[in-house]
PDB file of C-alpha atoms in Angstrom:
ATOM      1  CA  UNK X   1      47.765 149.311 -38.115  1.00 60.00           C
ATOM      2  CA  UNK X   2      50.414 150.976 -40.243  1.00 72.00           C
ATOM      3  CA  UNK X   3      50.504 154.813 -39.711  1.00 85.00           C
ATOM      4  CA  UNK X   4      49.845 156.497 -42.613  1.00 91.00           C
ATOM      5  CA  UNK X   5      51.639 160.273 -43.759  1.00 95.00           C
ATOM      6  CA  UNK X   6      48.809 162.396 -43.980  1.00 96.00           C
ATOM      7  CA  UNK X   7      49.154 165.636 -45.746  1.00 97.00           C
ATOM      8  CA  UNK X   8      46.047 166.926 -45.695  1.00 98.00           C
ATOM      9  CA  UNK X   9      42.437 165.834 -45.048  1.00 97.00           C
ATOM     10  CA  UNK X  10      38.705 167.221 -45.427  1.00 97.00           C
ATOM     11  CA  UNK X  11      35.243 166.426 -45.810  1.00 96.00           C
ATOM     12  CA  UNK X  12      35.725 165.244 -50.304  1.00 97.00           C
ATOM     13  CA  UNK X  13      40.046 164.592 -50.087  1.00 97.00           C
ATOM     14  CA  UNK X  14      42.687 162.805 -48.324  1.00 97.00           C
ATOM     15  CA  UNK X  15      45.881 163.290 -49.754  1.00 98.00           C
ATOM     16  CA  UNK X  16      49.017 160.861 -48.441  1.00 98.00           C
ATOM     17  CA  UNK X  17      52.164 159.655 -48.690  1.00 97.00           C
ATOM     18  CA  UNK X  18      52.740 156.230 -50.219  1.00 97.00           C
ATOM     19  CA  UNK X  19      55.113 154.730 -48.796  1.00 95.00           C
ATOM     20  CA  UNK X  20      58.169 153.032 -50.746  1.00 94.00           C
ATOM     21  CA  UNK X  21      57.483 149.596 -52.063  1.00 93.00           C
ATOM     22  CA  UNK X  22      53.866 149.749 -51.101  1.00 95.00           C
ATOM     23  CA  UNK X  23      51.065 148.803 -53.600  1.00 95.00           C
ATOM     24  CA  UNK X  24      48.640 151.667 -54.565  1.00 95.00           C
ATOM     25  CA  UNK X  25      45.732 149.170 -54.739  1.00 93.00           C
ATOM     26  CA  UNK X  26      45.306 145.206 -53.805  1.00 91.00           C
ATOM     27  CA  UNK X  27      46.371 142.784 -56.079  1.00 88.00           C
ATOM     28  CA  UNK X  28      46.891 138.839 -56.215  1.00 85.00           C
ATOM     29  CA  UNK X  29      49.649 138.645 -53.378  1.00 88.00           C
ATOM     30  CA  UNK X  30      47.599 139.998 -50.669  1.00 85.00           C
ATOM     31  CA  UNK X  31      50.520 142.522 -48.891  1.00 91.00           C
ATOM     32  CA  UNK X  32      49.296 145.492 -47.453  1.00 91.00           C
ATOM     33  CA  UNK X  33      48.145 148.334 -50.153  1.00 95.00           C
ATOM     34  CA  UNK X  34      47.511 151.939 -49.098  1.00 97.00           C
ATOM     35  CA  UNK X  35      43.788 152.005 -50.238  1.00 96.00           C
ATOM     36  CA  UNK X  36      43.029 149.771 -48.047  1.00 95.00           C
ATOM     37  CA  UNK X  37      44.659 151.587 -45.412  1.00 95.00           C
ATOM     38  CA  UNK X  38      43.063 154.415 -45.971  1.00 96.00           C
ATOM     39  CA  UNK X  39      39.902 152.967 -45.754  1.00 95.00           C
ATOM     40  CA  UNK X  40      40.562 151.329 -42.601  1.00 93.00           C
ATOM     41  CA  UNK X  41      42.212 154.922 -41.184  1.00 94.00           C
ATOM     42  CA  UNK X  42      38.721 156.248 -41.949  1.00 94.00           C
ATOM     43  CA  UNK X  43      36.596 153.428 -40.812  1.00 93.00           C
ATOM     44  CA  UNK X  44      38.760 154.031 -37.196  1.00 92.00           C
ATOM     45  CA  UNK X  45      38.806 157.477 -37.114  1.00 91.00           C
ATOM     46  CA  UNK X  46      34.776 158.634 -37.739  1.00 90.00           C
ATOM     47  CA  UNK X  47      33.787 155.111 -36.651  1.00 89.00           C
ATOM     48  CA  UNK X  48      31.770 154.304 -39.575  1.00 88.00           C
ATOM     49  CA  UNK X  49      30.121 151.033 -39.923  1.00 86.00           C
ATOM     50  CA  UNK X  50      30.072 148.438 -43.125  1.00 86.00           C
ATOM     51  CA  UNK X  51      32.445 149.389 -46.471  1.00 88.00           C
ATOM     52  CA  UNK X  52      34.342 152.843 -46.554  1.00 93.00           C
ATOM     53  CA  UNK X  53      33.888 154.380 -49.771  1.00 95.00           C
ATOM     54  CA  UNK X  54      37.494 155.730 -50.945  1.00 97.00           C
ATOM     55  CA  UNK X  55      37.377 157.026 -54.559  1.00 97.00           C
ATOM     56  CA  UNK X  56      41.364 155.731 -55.904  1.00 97.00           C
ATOM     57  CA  UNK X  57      41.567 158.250 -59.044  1.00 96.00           C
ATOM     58  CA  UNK X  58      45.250 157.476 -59.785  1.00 95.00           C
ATOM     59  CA  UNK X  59      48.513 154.997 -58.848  1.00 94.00           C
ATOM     60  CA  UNK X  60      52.188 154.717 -58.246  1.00 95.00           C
ATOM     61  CA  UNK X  61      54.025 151.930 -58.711  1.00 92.00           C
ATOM     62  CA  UNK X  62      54.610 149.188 -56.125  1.00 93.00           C
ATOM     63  CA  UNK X  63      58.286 150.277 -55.409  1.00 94.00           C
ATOM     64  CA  UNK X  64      57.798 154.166 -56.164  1.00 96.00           C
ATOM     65  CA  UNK X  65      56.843 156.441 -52.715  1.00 97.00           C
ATOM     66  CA  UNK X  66      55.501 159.856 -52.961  1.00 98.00           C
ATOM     67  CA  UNK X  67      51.901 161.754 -52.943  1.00 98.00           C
ATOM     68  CA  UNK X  68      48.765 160.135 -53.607  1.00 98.00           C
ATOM     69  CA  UNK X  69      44.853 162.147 -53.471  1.00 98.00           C
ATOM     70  CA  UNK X  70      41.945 159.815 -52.542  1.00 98.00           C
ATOM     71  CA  UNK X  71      38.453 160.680 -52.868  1.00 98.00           C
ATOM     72  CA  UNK X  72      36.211 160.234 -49.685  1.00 97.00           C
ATOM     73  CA  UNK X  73      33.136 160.615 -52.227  1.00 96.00           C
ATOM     74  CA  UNK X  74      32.255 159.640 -55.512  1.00 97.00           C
ATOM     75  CA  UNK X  75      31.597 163.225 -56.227  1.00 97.00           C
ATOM     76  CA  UNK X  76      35.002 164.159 -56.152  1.00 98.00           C
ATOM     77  CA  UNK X  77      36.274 161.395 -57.468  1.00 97.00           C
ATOM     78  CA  UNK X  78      34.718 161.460 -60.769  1.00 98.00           C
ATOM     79  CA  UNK X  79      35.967 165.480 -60.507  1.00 97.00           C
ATOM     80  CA  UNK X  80      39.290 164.998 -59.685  1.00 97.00           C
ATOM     81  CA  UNK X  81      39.062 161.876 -62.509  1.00 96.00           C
ATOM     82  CA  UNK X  82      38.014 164.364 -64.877  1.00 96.00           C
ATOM     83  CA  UNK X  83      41.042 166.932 -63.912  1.00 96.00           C
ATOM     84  CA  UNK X  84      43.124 163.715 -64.824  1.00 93.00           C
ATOM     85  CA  UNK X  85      41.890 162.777 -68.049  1.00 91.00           C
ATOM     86  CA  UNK X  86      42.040 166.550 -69.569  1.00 92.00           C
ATOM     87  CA  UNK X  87      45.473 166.956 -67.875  1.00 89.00           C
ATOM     88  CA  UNK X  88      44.812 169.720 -65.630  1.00 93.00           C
ATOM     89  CA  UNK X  89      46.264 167.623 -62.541  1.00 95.00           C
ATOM     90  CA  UNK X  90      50.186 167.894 -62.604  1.00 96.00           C
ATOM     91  CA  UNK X  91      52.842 165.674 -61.221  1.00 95.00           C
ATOM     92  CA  UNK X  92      56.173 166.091 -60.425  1.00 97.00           C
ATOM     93  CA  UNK X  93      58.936 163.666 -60.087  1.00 98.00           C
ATOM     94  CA  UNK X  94      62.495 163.657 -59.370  1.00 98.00           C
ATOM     95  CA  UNK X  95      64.687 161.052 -60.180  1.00 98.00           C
ATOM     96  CA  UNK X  96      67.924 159.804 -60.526  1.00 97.00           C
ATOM     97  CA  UNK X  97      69.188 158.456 -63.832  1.00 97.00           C
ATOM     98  CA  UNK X  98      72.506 156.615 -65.487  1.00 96.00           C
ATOM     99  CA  UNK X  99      74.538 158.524 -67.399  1.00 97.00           C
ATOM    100  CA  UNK X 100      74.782 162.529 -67.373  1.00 98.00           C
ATOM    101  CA  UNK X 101      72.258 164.408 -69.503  1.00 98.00           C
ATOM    102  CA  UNK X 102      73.698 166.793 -71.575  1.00 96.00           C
ATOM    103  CA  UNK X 103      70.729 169.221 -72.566  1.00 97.00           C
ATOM    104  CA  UNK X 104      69.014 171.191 -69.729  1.00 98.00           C
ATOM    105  CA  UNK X 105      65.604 170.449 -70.447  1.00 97.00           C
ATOM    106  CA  UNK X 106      64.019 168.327 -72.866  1.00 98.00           C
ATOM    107  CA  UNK X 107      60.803 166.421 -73.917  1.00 98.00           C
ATOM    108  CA  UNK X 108      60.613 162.556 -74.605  1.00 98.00           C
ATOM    109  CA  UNK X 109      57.606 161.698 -76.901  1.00 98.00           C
ATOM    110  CA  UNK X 110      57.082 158.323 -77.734  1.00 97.00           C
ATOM    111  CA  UNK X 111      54.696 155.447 -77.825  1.00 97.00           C
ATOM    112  CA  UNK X 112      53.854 153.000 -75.081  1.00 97.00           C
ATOM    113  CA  UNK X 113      52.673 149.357 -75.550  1.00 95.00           C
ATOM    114  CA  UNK X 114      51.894 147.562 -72.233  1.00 95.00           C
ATOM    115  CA  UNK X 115      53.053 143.614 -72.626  1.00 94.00           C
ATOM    116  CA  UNK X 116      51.032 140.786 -71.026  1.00 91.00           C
ATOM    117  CA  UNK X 117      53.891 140.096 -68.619  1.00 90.00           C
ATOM    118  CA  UNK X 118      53.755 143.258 -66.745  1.00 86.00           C
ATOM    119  CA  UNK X 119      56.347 145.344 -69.061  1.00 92.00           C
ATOM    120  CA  UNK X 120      55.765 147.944 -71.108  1.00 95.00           C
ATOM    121  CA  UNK X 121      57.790 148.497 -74.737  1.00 95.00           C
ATOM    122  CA  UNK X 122      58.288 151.617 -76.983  1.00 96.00           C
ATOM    123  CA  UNK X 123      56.747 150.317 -79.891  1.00 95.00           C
ATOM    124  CA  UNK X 124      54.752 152.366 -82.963  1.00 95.00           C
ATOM    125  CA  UNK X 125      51.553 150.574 -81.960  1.00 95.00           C
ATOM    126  CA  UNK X 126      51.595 152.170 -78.616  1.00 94.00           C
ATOM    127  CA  UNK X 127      49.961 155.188 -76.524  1.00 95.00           C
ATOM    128  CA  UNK X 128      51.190 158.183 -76.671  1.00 96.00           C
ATOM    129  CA  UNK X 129      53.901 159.011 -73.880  1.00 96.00           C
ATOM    130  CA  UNK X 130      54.953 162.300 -73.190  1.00 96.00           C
ATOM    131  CA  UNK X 131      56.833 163.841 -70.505  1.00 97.00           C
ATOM    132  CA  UNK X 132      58.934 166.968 -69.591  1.00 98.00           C
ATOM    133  CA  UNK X 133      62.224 166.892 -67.903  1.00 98.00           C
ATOM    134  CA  UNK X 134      64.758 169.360 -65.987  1.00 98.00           C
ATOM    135  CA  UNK X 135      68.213 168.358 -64.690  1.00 98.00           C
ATOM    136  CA  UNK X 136      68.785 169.617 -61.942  1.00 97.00           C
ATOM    137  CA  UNK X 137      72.470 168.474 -60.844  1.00 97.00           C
ATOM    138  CA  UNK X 138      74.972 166.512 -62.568  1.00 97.00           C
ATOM    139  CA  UNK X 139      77.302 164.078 -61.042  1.00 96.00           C
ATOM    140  CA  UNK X 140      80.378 163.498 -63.249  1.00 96.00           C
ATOM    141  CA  UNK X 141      82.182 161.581 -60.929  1.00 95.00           C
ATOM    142  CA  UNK X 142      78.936 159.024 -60.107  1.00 94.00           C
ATOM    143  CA  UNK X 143      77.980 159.371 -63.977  1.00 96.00           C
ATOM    144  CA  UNK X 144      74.457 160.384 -62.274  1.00 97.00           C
ATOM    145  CA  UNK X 145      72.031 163.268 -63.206  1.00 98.00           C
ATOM    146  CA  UNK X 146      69.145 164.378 -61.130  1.00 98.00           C
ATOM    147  CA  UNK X 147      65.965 165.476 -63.387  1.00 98.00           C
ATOM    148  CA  UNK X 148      62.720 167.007 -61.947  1.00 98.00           C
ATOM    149  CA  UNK X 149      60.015 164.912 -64.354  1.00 98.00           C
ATOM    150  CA  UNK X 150      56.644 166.557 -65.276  1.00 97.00           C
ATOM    151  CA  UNK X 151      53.900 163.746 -66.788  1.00 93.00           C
ATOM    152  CA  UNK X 152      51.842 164.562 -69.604  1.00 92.00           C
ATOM    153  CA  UNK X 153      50.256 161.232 -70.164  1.00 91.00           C
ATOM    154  CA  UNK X 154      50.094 158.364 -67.597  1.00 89.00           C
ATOM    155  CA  UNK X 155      51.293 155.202 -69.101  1.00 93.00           C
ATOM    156  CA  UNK X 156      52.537 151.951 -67.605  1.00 92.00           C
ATOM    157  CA  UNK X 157      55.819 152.655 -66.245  1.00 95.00           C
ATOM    158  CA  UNK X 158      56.034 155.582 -68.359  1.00 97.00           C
ATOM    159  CA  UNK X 159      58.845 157.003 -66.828  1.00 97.00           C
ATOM    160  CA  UNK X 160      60.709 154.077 -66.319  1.00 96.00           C
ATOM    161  CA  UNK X 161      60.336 153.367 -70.000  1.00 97.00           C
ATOM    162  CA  UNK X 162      60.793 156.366 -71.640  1.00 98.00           C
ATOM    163  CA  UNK X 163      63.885 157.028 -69.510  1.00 97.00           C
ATOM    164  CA  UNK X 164      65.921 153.507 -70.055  1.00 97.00           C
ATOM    165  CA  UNK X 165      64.494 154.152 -73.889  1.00 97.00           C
ATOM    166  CA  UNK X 166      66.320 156.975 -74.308  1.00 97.00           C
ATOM    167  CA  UNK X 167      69.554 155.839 -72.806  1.00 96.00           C
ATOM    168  CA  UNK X 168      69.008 157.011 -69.088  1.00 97.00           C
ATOM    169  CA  UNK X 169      67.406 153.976 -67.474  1.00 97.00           C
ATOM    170  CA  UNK X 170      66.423 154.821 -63.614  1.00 97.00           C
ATOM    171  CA  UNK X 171      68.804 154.024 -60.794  1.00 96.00           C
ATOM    172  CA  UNK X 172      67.533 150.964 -58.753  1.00 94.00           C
ATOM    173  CA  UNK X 173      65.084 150.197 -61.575  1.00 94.00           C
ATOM    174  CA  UNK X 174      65.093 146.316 -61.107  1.00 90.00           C
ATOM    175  CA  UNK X 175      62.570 145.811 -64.464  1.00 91.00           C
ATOM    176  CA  UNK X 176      63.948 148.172 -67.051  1.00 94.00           C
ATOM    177  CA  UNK X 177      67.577 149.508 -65.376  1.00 89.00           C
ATOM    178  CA  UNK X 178      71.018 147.740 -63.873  1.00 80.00           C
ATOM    179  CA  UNK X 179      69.859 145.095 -61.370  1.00 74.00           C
ATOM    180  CA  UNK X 180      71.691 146.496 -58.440  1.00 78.00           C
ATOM    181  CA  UNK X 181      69.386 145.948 -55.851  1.00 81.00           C
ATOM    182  CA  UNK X 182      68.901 149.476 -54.530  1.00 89.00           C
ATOM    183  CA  UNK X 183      66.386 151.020 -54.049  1.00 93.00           C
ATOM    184  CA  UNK X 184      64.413 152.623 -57.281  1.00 96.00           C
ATOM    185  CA  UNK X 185      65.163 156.552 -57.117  1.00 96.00           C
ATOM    186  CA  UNK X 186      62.162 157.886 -58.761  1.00 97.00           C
ATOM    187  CA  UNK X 187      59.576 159.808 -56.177  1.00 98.00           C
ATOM    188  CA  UNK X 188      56.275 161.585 -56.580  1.00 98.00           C
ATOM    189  CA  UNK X 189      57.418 164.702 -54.719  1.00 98.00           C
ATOM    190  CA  UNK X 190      54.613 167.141 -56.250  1.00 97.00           C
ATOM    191  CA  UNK X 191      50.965 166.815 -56.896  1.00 98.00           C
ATOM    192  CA  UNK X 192      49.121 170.164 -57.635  1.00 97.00           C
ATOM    193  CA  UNK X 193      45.247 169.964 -58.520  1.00 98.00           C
ATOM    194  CA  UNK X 194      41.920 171.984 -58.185  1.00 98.00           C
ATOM    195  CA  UNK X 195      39.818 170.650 -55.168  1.00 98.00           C
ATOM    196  CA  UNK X 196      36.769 169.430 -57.024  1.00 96.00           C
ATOM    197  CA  UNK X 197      34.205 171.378 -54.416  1.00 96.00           C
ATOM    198  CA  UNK X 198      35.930 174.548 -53.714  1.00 97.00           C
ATOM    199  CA  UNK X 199      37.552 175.152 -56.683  1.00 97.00           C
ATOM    200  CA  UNK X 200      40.728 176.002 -54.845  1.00 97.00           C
ATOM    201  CA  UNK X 201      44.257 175.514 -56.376  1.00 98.00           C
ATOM    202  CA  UNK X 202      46.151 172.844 -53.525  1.00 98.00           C
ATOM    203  CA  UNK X 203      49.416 172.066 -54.091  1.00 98.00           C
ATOM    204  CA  UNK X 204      51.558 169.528 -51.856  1.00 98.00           C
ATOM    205  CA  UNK X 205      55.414 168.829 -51.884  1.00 97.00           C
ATOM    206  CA  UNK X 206      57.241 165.862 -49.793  1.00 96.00           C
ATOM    207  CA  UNK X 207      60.824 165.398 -50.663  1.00 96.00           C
ATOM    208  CA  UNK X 208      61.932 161.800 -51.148  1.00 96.00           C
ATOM    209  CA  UNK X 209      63.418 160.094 -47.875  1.00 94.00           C
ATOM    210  CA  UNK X 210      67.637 160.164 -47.198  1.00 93.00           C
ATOM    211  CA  UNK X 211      67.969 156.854 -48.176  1.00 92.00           C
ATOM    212  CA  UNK X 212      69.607 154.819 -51.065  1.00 92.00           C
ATOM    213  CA  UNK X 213      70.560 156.879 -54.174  1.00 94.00           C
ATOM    214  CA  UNK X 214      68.959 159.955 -52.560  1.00 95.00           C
ATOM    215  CA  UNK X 215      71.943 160.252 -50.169  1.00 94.00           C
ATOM    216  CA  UNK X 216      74.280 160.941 -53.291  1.00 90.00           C
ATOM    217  CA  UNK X 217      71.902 164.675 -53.818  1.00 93.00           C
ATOM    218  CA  UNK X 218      71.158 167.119 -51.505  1.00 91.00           C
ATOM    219  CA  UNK X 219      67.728 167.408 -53.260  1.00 91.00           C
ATOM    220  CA  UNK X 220      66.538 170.397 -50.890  1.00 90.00           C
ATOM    221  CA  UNK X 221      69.062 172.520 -52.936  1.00 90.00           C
ATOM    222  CA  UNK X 222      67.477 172.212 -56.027  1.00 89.00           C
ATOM    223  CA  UNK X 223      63.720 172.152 -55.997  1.00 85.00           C
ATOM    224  CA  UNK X 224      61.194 174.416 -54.486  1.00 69.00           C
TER     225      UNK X 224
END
């Protein structure tokens, strides 16, 4: 079985690391996704008979890594749904982007229309999209800026999207970037929510792995 990054675990939560080019949930090719992982982790480790019940409240995309919360009851998962949905749970992620950005922070709103073929277009029709961004280090001699990303709204590819909209598409974004075969740089490196029993603020942090476009940043440097 594939070992799975555990960052913390309890009684209602299990919160993990996706791995890179993993899929969140099943779909029609059949490679290994990390809910069913998780279920099978469980299943192993408390020996439990029959179907696992793992509560998958939100995704990443296939090639993105970065922290994930499962629910290990419904209870929770309808809770921590709920935290979603009224946008009290808030993720952070850093990537790195084309081009240098010139203002410090910003805001991109915009509307998001998801395509039959698995793309997703700004177009007036849309969702809303809305996220925050920070740069954190510019590389004039790459023509690369590192932003820390906050999500507002969860669209399709939202970041992907909204970034390659507005002139910035994601390094090693093979749908909506330069096809150069590297690795995507865009990683879920903050999740902070309440815990839906105790009512306790948890925050978790995993920085993205040295690898690819992340070898160009010392990201350590510039987030907390």
């Amino acid at each position: 079985m594939i070992k799975i990054n555990i960052l913390y675990e309890d009684n209602h939560l299990l919160v993990v690391e996706k791995p890179i080019n993993m899929l969140s949930q099943k779909d029609n090719t059949n490679d290994k996704d990390l809910l069913t992982l998780v279920k099978e982790y469980i299943k192993e480790k408390y020996h439990k008979p029959g179907n696992v019940y793992v509560g998958l409240v939100h995704r990443l995309d296939r090639p993105v890594g970065g922290i994930m919360v499962f629910a290990k009851t419904s209870k929770a998962a309808t809770r921590l749904s709920k935290e979603i949905s009224q946008h009290k749970m808030r993720k952070y992620y850093l990537a790195i982007v084309d081009g240098i950005i010139k203002e410090d922070k910003g805001t991109y709103k915009d509307k998001i229309k998801r395509q039959e073929n698995g793309f997703s277009i700004i177009k007036e029709d849309g969702k809303d999209a809305i996220l925050d961004y920070e740069v954190l280090k510019r590389d004039e001699k790459e023509n690369k800026t590192l932003v820390k990303i906050s999500l507002k709204t969860g669209r399709h590819h939202q970041i992907r999207v909204q970034f390659a909209y507005h002139g910035h598409p994601l390094c090693g974004d093979q749908r909506y970037g330069k096809q150069d075969k590297t690795q995507i740089a865009l990683y879920a490196y903050r999740l902070e929510f309440i815990h839906p029993t105790t009512k306790e603020k948890l925050i978790f942090k995993k920085l993205p792995p040295k690898k690819g476009y992340w070898t160009k940043f010392t990201v350590s440097k510039y987030v907390q």
